[in-house]
Short mmCIF file of C-alpha atoms in Angstrom, two decimals:
data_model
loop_
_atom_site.label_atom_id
_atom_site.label_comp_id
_atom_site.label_asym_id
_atom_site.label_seq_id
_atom_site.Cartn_x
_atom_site.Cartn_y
_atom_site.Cartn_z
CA UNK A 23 116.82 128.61 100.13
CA UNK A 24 119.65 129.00 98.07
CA UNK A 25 119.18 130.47 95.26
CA UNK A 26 121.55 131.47 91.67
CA UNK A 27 120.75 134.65 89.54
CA UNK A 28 122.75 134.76 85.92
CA UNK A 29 122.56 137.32 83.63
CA UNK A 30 121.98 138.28 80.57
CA UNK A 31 119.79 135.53 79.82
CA UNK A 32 121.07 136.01 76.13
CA UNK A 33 123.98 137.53 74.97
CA UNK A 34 125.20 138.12 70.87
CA UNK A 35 128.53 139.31 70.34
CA UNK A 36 130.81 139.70 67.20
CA UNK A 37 133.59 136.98 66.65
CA UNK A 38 136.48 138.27 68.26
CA UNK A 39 134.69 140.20 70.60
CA UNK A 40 134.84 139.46 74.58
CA UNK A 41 131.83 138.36 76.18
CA UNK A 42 131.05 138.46 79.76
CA UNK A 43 128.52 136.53 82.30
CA UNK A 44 127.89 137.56 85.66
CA UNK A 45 126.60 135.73 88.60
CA UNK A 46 125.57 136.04 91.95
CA UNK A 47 124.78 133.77 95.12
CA UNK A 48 123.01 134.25 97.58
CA UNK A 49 124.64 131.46 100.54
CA UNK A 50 127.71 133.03 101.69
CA UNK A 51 128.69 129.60 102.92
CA UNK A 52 129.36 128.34 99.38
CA UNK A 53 132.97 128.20 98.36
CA UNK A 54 133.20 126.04 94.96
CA UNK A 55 132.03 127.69 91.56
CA UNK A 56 132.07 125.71 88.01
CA UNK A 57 130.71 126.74 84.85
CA UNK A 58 129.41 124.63 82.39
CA UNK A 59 128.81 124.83 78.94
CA UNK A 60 125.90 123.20 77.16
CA UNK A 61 125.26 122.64 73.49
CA UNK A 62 121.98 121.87 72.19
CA UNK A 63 120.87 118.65 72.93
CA UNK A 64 124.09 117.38 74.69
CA UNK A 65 125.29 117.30 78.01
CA UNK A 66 126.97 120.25 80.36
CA UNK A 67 130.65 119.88 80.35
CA UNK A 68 133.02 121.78 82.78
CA UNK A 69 135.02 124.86 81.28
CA UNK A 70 136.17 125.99 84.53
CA UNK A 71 135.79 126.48 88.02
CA UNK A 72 136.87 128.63 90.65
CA UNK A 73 136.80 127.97 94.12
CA UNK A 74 136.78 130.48 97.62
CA UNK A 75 140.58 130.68 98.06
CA UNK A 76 141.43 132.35 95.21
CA UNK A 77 139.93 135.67 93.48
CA UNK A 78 140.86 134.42 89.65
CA UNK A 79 141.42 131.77 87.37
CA UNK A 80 142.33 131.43 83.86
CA UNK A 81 142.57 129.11 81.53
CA UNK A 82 143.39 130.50 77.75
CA UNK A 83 140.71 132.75 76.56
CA UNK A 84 138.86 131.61 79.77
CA UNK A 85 138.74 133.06 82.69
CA UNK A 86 136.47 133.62 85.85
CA UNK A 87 136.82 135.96 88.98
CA UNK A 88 135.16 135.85 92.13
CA UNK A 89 134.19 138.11 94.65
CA UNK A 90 133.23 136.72 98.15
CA UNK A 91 132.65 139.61 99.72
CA UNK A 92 129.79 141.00 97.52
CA UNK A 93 128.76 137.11 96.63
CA UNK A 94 129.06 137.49 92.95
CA UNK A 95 131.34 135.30 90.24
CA UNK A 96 131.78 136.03 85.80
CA UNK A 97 132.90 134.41 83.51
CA UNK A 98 134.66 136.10 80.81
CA UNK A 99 135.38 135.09 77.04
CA UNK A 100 137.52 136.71 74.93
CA UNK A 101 138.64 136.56 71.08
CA UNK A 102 135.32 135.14 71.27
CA UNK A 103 134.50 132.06 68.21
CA UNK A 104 131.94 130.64 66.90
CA UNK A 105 132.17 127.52 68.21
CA UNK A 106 131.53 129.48 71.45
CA UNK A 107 127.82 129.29 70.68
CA UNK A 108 125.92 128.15 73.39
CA UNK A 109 124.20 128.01 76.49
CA UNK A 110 126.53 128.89 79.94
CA UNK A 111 125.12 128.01 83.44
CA UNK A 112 126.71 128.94 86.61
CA UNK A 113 126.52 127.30 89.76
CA UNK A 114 127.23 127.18 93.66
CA UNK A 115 127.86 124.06 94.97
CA UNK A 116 125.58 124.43 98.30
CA UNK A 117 126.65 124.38 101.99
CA UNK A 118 126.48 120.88 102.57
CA UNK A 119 128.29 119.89 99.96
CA UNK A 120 125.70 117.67 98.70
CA UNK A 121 124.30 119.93 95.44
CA UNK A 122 124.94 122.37 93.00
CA UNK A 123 122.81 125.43 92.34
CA UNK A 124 122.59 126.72 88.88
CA UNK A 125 121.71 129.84 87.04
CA UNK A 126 119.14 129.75 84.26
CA UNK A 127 121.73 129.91 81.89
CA UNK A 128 122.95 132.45 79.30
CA UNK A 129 122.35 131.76 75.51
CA UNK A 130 125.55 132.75 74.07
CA UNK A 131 125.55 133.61 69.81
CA UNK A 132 129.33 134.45 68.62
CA UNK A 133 128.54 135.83 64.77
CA UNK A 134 131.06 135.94 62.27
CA UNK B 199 138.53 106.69 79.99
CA UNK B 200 134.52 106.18 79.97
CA UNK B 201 132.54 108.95 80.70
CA UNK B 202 128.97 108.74 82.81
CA UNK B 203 126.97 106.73 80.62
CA UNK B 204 122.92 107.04 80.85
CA UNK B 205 120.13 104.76 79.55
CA UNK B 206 118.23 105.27 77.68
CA UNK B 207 118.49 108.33 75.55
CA UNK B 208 115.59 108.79 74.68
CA UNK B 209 112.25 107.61 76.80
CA UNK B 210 108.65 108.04 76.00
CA UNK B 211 105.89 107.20 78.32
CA UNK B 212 102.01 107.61 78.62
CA UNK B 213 100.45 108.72 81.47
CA UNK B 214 100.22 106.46 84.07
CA UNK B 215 103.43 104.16 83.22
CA UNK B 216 106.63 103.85 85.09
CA UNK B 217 110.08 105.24 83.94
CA UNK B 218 112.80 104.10 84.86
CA UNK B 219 116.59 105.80 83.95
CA UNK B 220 119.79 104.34 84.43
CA UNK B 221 123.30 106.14 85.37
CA UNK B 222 126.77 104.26 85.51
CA UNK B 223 129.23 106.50 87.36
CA UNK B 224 132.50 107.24 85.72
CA UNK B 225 135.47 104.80 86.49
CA UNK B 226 136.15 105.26 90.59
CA UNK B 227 133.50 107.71 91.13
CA UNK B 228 131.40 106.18 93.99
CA UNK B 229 129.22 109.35 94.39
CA UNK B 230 126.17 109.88 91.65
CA UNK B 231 123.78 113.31 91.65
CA UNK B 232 120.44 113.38 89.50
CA UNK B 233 119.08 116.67 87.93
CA UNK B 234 116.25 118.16 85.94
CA UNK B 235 116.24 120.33 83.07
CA UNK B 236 113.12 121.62 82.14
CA UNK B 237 113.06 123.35 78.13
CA UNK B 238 115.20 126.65 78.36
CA UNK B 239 115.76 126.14 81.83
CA UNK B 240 118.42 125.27 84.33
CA UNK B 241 119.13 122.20 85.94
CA UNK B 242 117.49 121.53 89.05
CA UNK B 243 119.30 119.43 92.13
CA UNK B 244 116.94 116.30 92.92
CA UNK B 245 119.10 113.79 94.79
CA UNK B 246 122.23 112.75 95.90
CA UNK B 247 123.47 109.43 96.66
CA UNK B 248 126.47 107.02 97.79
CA UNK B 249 126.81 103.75 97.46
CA UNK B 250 123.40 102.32 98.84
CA UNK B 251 122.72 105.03 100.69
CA UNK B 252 120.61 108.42 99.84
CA UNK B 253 122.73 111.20 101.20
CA UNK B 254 120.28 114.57 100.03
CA UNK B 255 116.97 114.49 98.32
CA UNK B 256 116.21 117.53 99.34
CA UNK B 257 115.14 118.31 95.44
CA UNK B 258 112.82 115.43 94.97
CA UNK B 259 109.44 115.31 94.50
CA UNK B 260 107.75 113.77 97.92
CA UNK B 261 105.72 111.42 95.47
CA UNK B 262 106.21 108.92 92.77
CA UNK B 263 109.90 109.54 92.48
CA UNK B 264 112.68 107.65 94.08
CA UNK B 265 116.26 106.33 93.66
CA UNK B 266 118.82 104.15 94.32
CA UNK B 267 122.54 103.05 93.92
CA UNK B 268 122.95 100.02 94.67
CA UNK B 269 126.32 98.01 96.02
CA UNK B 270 126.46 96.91 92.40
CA UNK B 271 125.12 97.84 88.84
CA UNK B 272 124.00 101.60 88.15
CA UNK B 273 122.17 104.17 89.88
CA UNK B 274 118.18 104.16 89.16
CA UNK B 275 116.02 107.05 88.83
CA UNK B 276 112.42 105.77 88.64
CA UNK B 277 109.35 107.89 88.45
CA UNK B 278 105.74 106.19 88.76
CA UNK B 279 102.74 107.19 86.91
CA UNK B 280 104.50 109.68 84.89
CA UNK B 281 102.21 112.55 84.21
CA UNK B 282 102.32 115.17 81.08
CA UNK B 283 104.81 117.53 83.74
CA UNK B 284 107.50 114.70 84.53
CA UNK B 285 108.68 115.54 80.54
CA UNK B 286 112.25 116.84 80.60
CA UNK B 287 115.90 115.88 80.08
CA UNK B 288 117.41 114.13 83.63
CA UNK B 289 121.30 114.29 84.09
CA UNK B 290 123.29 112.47 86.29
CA UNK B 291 126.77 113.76 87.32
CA UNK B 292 129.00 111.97 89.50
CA UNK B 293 132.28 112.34 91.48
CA UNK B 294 135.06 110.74 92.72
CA UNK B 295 134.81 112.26 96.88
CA UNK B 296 131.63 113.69 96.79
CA UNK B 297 133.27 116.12 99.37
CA UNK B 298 132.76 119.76 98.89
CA UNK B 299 134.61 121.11 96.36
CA UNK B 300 134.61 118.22 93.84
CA UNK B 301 133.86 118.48 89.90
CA UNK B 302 131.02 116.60 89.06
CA UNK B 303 131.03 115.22 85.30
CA UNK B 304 127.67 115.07 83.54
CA UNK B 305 126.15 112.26 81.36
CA UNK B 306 124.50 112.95 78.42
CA UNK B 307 120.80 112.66 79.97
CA UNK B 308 117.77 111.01 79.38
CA UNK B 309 114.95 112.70 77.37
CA UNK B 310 111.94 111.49 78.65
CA UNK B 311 108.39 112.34 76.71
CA UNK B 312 105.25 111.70 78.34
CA UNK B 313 102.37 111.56 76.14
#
């Protein structure tokens, strides 16, 4: 089935430092790709998304590039924050449309 | 502009009882998705629906789980005889299409303990 690796599964970086998650997919069919950003015991909210028709997106110190051809997607922070702190999950929304596939999520920790 | 709002927050069960979690759909959003997070873990698809109709449960346990969204009032997720393995957080996330392609906005989820 369709199926969503993300990696590092934890990631610690220095505030101001850039910080970089990397997925891949495995259904080339798939053609939308959010990211959502989770802090501890609330819900995911939407940071961005990309979807098939374009290679890159950015939104201020956000940004996330796709590449269809080898089926994989990151997400990149930079001038990273502490606020940043938290978990990031990719996903693929699935060929039918119906469901999106997530990774296991990557525990970000911004120091200052 | 109200968000998707879930009830209740927090659920605790023993084994054996029923559970059952509610989801109201953001404003115009006629399309309503239910996941599962397990602790540490991602979110796992379990169903999708319209309005009164189930369009993918493809992620849903064959027993003691079902749902509904019904032509008025929220969508229900409700599991029977919870056991010790049903504990986790359930999202729902709904849309305004439900066509591919479209954000889906998350509620805060339901905790459910089963003791």
């Amino acid at each position: 089935g369709e199926n969503v690796e993300q990696h590092p599964s934890t990631l610690s970086v220095q505030e101001g430092d850039s910080a970089v998650i990397k997925c891949t997919y495995s259904d080339s069919a798939s053609n939308y790709f959010p990211w959502y950003k989770q802090e501890l015991g609330k819900r995911p909210q939407l940071i961005i998304d990309i979807r098939s028709n374009v290679g890159e997106k950015k939104d201020q110190r956000i940004a996330v590039t796709l590449n269809k051809t080898a089926k994989h997607f990151s997400l990149h922070i930079t001038e990273t924050q502490p606020e940043d702190s938290a978990v990031y999950f990719c996903a693929a929304l699935n060929q039918a449309g119906t469901a999106l596939i997530f990774g296991k999520g990557t525990t970000l920790s911004v120091s200052s | 502009n109200a968000g998707v709002m879930q009830n209740p927050r927090h659920l605790v069960r023993r084994r054996g009882q029923e559970a059952r979690l509610r989801c109201s759909p953001m404003k115009g959003h006629s399309h309503v998705y239910w996941y599962r997070q397990l602790p540490e873990e991602g979110l796992k698809f379990m169903v999708y629906l319209q309005k009164e109709n189930i369009i993918d449960e493809s992620g849903m346990p064959k027993e003691r789980f079902s749902a509904e969204f019904p032509k008025e009032g929220p969508s229900i997720l409700r599991i029977q005889q919870v056991v010790r393995g049903d504990s986790a957080a359930y999202f729902c996330a709904s849309s305004p299409k439900g066509s591919v392609q479209e954000t889906q906005y998350f509620g805060p989820g339901t905790r459910l303990l089963v003791l």
